[in-house]
Coordinates of C-alpha atoms and ligand atoms in Angstrom, one line a residue:
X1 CA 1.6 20.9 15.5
X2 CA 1.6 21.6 11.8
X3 CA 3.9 19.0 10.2
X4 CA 2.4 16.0 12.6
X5 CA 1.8 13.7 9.3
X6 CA 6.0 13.4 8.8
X7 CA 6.3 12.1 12.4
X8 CA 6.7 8.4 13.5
X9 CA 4.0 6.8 15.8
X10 CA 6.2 6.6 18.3
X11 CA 6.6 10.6 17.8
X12 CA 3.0 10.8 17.5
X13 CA 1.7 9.0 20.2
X14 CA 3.6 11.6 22.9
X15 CA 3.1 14.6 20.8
X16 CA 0.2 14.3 18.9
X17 CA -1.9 16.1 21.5
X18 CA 0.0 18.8 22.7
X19 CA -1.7 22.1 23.9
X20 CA -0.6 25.2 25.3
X21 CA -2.9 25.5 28.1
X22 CA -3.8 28.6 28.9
X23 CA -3.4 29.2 32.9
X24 CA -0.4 27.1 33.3
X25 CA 1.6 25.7 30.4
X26 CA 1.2 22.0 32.2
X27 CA 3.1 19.9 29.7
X28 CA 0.0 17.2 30.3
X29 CA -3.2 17.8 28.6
X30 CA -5.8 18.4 31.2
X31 CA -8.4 16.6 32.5
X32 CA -11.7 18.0 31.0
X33 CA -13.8 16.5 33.9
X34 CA -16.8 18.2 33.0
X35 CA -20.6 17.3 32.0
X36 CA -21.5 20.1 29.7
X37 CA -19.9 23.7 28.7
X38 CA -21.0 27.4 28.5
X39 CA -22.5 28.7 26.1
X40 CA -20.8 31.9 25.1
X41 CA -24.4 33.3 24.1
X42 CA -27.7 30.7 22.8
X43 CA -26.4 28.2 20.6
X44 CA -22.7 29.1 20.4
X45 CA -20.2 26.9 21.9
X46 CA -16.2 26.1 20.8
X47 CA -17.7 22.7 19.3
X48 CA -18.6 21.1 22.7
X49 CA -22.1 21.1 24.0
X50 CA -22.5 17.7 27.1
X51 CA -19.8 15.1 27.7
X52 CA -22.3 12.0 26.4
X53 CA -21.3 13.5 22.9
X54 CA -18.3 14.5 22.9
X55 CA -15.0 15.7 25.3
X56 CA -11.7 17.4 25.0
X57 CA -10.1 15.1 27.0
X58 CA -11.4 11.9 25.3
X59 CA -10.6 13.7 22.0
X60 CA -7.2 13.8 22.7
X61 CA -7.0 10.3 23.2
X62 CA -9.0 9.7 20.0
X63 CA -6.2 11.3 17.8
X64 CA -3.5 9.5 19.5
X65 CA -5.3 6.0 18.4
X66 CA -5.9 8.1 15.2
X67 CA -1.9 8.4 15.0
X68 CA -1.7 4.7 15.1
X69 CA -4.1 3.9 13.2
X70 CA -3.1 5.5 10.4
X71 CA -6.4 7.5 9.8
X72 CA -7.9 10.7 10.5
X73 CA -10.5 10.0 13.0
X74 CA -11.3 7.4 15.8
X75 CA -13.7 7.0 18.6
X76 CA -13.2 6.0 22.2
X77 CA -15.7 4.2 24.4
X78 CA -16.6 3.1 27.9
X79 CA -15.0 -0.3 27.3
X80 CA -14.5 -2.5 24.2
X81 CA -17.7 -4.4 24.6
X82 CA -19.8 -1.1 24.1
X83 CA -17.6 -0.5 21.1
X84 CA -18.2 -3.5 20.1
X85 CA -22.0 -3.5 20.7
X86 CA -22.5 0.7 18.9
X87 CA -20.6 -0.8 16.0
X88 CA -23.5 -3.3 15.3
X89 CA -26.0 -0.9 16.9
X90 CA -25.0 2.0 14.3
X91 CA -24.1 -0.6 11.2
X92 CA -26.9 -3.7 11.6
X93 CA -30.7 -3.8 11.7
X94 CA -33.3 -6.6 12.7
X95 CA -33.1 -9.3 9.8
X96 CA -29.2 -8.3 8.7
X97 CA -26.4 -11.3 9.0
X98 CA -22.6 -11.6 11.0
X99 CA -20.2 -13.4 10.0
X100 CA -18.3 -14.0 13.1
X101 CA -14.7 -15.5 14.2
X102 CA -16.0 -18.5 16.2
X103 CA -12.8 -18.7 18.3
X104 CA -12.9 -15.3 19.7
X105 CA -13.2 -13.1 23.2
X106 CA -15.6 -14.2 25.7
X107 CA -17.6 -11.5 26.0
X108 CA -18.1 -11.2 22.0
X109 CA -19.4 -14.4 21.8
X110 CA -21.9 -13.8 24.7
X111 CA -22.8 -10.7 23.1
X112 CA -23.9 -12.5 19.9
X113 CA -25.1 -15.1 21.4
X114 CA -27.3 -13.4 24.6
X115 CA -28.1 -10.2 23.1
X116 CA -27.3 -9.5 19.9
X117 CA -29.6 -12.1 18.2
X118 CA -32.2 -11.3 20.5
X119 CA -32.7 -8.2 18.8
X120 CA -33.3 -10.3 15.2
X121 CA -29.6 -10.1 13.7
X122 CA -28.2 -13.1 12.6
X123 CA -24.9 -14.3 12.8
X124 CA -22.7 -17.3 11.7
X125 CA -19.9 -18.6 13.8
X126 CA -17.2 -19.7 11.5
X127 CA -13.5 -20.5 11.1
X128 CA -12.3 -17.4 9.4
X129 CA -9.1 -19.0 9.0
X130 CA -10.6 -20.8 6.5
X131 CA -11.5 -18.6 3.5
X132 CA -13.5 -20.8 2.0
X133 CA -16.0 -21.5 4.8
X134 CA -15.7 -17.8 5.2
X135 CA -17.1 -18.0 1.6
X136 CA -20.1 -20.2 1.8
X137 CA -21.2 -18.7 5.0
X138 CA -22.2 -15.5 3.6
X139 CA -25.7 -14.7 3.0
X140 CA -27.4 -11.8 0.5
X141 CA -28.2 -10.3 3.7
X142 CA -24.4 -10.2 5.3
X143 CA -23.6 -6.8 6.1
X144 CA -20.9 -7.3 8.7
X145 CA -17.4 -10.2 9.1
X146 CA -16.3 -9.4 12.6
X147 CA -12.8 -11.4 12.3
X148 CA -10.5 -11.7 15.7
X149 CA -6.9 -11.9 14.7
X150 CA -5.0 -13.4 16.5
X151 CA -7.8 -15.3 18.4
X152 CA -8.4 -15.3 21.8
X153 CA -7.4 -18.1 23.6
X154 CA -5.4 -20.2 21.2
X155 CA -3.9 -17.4 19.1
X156 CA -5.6 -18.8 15.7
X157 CA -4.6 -16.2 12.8
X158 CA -6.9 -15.0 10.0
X159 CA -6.3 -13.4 6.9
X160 CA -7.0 -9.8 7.2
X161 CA -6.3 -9.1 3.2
X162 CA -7.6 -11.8 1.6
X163 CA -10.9 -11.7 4.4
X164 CA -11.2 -7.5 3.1
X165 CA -11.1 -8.8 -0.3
X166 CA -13.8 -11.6 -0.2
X167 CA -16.0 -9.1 1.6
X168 CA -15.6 -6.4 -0.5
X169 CA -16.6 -9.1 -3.4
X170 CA -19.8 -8.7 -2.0
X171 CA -22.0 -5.6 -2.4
X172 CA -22.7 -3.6 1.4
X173 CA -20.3 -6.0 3.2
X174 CA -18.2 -4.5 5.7
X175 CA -15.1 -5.9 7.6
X176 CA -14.4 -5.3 11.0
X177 CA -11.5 -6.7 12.7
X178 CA -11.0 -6.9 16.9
X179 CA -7.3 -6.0 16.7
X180 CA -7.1 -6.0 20.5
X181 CA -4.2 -8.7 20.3
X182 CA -1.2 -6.8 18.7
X183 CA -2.6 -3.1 18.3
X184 CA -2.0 -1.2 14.7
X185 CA 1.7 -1.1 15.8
X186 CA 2.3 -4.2 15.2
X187 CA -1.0 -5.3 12.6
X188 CA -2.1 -2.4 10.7
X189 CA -5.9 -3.9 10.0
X190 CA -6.8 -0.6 7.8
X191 CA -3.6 -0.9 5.6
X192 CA -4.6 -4.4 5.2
X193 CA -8.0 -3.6 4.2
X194 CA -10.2 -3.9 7.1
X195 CA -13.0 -1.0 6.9
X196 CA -13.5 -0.7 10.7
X197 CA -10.4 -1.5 13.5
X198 CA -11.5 -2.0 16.5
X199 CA -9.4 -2.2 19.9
X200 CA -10.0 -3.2 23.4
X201 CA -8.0 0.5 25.2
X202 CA -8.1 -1.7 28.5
X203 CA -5.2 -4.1 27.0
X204 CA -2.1 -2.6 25.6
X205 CA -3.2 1.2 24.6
X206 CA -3.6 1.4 28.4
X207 CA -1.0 -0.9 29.4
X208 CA -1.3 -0.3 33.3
X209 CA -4.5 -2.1 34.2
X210 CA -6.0 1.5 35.2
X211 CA -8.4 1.5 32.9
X212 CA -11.6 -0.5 30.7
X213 CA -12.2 1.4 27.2
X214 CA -12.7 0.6 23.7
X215 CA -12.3 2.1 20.3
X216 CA -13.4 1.9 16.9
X217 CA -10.9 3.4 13.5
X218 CA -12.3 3.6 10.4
X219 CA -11.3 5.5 6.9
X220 CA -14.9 6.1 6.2
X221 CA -16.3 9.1 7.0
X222 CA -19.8 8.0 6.9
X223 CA -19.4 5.3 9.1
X224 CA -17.1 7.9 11.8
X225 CA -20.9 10.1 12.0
X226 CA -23.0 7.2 12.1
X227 CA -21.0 5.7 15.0
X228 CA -20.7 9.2 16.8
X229 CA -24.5 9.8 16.6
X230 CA -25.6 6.2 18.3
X231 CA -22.6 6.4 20.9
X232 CA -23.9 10.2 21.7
X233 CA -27.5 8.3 21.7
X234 CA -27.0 5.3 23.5
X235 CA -23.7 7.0 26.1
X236 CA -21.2 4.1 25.2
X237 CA -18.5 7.5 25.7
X238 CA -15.6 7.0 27.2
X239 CA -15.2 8.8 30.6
X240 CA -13.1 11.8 30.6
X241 CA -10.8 10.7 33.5
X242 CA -10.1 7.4 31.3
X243 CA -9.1 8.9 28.6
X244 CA -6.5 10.6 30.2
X245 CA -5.3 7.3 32.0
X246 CA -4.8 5.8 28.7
X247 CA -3.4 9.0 27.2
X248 CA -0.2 8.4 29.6
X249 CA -0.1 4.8 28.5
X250 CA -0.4 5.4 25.2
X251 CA 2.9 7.4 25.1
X252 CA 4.8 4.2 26.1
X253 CA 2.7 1.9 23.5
X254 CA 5.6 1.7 21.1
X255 CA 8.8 1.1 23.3
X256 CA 6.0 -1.5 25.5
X257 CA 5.3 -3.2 22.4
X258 CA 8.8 -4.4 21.6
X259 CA 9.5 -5.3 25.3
X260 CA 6.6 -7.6 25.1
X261 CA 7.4 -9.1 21.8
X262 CA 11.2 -9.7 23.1
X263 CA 9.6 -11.1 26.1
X264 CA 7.1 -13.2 24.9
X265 CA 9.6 -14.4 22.1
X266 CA 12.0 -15.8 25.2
X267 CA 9.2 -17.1 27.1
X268 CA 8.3 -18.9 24.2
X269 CA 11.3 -20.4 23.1
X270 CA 11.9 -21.6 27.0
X271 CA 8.5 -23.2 27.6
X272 CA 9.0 -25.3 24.0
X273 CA 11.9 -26.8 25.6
X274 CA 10.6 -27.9 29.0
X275 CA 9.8 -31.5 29.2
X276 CA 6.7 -30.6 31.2
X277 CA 4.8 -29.0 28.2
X278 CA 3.0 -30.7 26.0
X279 CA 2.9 -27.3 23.3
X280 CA 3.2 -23.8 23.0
X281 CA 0.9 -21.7 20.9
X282 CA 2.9 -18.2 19.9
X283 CA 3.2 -16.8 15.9
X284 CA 6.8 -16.5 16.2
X285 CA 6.9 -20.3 16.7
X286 CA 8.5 -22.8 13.9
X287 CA 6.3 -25.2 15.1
X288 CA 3.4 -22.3 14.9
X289 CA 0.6 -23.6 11.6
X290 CA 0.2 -19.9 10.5
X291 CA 4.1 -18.5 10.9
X292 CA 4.1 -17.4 7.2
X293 CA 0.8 -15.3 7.4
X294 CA 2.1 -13.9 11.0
X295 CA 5.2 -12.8 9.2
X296 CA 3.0 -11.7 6.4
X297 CA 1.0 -9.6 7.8
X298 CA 2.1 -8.5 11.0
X299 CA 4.9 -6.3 11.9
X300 CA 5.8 -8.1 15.4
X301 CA 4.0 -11.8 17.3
X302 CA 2.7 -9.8 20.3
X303 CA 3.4 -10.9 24.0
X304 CA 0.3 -13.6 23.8
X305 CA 0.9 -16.9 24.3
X306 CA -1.0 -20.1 25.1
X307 CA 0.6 -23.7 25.9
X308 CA -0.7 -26.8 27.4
X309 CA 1.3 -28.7 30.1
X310 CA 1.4 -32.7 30.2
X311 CA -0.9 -33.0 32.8
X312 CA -4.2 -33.3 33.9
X313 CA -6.6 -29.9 34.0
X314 CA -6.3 -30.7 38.0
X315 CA -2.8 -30.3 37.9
X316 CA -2.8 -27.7 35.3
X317 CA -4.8 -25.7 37.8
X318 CA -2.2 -26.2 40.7
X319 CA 0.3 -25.3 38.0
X320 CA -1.1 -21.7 37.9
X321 CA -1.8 -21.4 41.6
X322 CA 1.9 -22.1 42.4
X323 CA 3.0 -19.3 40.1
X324 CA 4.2 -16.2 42.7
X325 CA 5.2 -13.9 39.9
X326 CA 2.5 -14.2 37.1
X327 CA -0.4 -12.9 38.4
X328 CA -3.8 -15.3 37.6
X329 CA -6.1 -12.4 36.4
X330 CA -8.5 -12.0 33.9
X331 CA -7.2 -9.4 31.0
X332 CA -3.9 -8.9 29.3
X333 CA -1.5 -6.7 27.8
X334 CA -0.1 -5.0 30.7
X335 CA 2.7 -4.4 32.0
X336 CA 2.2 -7.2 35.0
X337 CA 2.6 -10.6 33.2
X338 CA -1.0 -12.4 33.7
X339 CA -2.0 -16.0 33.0
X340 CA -5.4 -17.2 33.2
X341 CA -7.4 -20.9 32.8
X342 CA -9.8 -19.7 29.3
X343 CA -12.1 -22.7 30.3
X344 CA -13.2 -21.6 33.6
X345 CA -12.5 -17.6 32.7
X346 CA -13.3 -15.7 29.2
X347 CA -14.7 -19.0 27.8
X348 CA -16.5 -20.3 30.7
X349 CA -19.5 -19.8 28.5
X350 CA -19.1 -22.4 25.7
X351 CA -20.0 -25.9 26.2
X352 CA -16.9 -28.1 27.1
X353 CA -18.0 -29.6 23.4
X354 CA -17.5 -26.3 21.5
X355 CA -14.9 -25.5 23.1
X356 CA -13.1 -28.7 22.3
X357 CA -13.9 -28.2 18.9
X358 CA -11.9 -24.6 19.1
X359 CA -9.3 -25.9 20.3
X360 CA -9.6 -24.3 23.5
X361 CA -9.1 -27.2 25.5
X362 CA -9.2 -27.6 29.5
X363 CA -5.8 -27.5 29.7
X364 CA -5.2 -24.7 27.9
X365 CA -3.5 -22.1 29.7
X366 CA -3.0 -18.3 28.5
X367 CA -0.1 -16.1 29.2
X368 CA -0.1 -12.3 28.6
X369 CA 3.7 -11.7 28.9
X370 CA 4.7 -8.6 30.7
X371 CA 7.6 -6.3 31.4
X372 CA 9.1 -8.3 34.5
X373 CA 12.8 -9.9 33.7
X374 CA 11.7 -12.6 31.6
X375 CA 15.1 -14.5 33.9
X376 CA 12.0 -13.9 36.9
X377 CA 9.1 -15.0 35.1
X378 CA 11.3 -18.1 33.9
X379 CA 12.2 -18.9 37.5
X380 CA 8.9 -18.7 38.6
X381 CA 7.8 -21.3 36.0
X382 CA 10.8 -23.5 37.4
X383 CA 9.3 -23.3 41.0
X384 CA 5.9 -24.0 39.8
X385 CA 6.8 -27.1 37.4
X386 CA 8.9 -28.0 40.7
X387 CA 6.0 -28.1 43.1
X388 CA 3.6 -29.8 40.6
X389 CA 5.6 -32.2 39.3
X390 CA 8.0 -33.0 41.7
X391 CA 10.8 -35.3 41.1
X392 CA 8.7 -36.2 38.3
X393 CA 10.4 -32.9 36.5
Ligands
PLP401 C1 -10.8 -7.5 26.5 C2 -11.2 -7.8 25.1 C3 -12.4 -7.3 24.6 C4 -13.4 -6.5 25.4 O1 -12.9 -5.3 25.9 P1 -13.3 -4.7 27.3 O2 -12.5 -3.4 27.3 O3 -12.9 -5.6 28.4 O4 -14.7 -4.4 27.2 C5 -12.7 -7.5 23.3 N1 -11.8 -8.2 22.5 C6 -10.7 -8.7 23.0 C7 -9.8 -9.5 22.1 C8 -10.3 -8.5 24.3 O5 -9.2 -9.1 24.8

């Protein structure tokens, strides 16, 4: 389509990859499950030589994220650990420094900390909620701030702005946020001045639990090739039957991501009022720290939540084995409301010292609100407070 630019995201993300496919007319775009593609005669192709570089398919679902991102190019990977790991294989070399979010997603951390550094990067683990630690941890040879926001588990916000502007103070310093959380929907990291967005697909762009994939958004050109030659090196691609998983998921990201706000915003409310819980952790809170720099810079507070329940981490475990309707899975962002224990789960990893330090206590317990009745999910709770505490409740 011609006039795509005047359309809405929620416009975009249905039509922005609309072909009329030759044989049929499907109204889908098609499933491109191929390895390579003919040469028409030696050397010329219609732009695609072997699926490890690039694919119609995963194309597709590149300029839908493209749409929402607000840019003009993204890439798609296997998963949003390998988008994770080709951004610092295409952007850092052996003796370069990170500045990294140390409350952030499991597998980051261990990437950092198990393989990353093994390869002679260095990084810092700071709290990039506070600008001026942000400040005195960077080094003449920091290249890269890879900032979660919000933070996985305990939903800690950083400053996306003022974090672009303190790196761009700095000469070859490049921001990258993990926007996994809320999606550019509802956080648009570029707008705010991030260079490089990055998103876990698996979460909310997918929304259905069919699929693990990651992406990377960026306005620069420069870094788009760079990225495109090391994933085309290394095979982080996304798979071409993926792609077109998320591609149906993507369609519903909008109208999902204000069910799950709505939902999440109820849920949150409820559990603040229950005498069995200690605190709830959710941006939309009055009682949330960082409300003014949610409202600030994001355009909804997500279906992430986090709260701790007056009890001990033995009961806080049966608490979330008597749930029937949440689901105790790792993930989020789907349309099946999970919860899951972060201490023995995505932060298993982290000393029970660190992770008491992060706030990430063993009785913290996260909740990725989903699409049921939040009148279910709230009756669930009940029976589950009811059966742990007893008469206590
Ligand atoms: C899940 C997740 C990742 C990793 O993505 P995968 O698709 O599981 O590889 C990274 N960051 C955040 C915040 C996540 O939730």
């Amino acid at each position: 389509m011609s006039d795509q630019k005047d359309f809405q995201p929620s416009t975009l993300v249905i039509h922005s990859n609309r072909v009329y496919e030759s044989q049929s007319n499907s109204i889908l775009f098609p499933i491109h499950q191929t390895a390579t593609y003919i040469h028409e005669s030696v050397g010329v192709t219609k732009g695609y030589g072997y699926s490890r570089g690039a694919n119609p398919t995963v194309n597709a679902l590149e300029q839908a994220i493209a749409a929402v991102e607000g840019t003009t190019t993204a890439l798609c990977f296997r998963s949003g650990m390998a988008a994770i790991t080709t951004l610092c294989m295409g952007l850092l070399k052996a003796g370069d420094h990170v500045v990294l979010s140390d409350v952030i997603y499991g597998g980051t951390s261990r990437l950092f900390h198990q393989v990353i550094g093994n390869f002679g990067i260095e990084y810092s683990s700071v709290d990039t909620s506070n600008l001026e630690e942000v400040e005195q941890a960077i080094r003449p040879n920091t290249r890269l701030m890879f900032v979660e926001t919000p933070a996985n588990p305990n939903l800690r916000l950083s400053d996306v702005k003022a974090l672009a502007e303190i790196a761009h103070s700095h000469e070859n310093l490049l921001l990258a946020v993990d926007n996994t959380f809320l999606t550019p929907l509802l956080q648009n990291c570029l707008n705010l001045g991030a260079d490089i967005s990055m998103l876990s697909t698996t979460k909310y762009i997918d929304g259905h639990n069919a699929t693990i994939g990651g992406s990377l958004a960026t306005h620069n050109e420069a870094i788009i090739e760079r990225l495109r030659l090391v994933r085309k090196t290394i095979g982080t691609i996304q798979a071409p039957m993926d792609s077109w998983l998320a591609l149906q998921g993507i369609k519903t990201l909008p109208a999902r991501l204000a069910l799950h706000c709505s939902n999440a915003t109820q849920i949150a409310n409820w559990l603040e009022k229950q005498p069995q819980v200690e605190h709830v952790y959710y941006p939309g809170l009055d009682s949330f720290p960082q409300k003014a720099l949610a409202e600030k810079q994001q355009k909804g507070f997500g279906g992430m939540l986090a709260f701790e329940l007056h009890a001990s981490t033995e009961d806080t475990l049966n608490f979330i084995n008597a749930l029937k309707l949440a689901t105790c899975a790792e993930s989020l962002g789907s349309v099946e409301t999970l919860i899951t224990h972060p201490a023995t789960a995505s932060h298993c990893d982290l000393t029970p010292e660190v992770r008491a330090k992060l706030g990430i206590s063993d009785r913290l317990i996260r909740l990725s609100v989903g699409l049921e009745a939040p009148q279910d999910l709230i009756a669930d709770f009940e029976q589950a407070f009811a059966a742990v505490f007893g008469a206590k409740a």
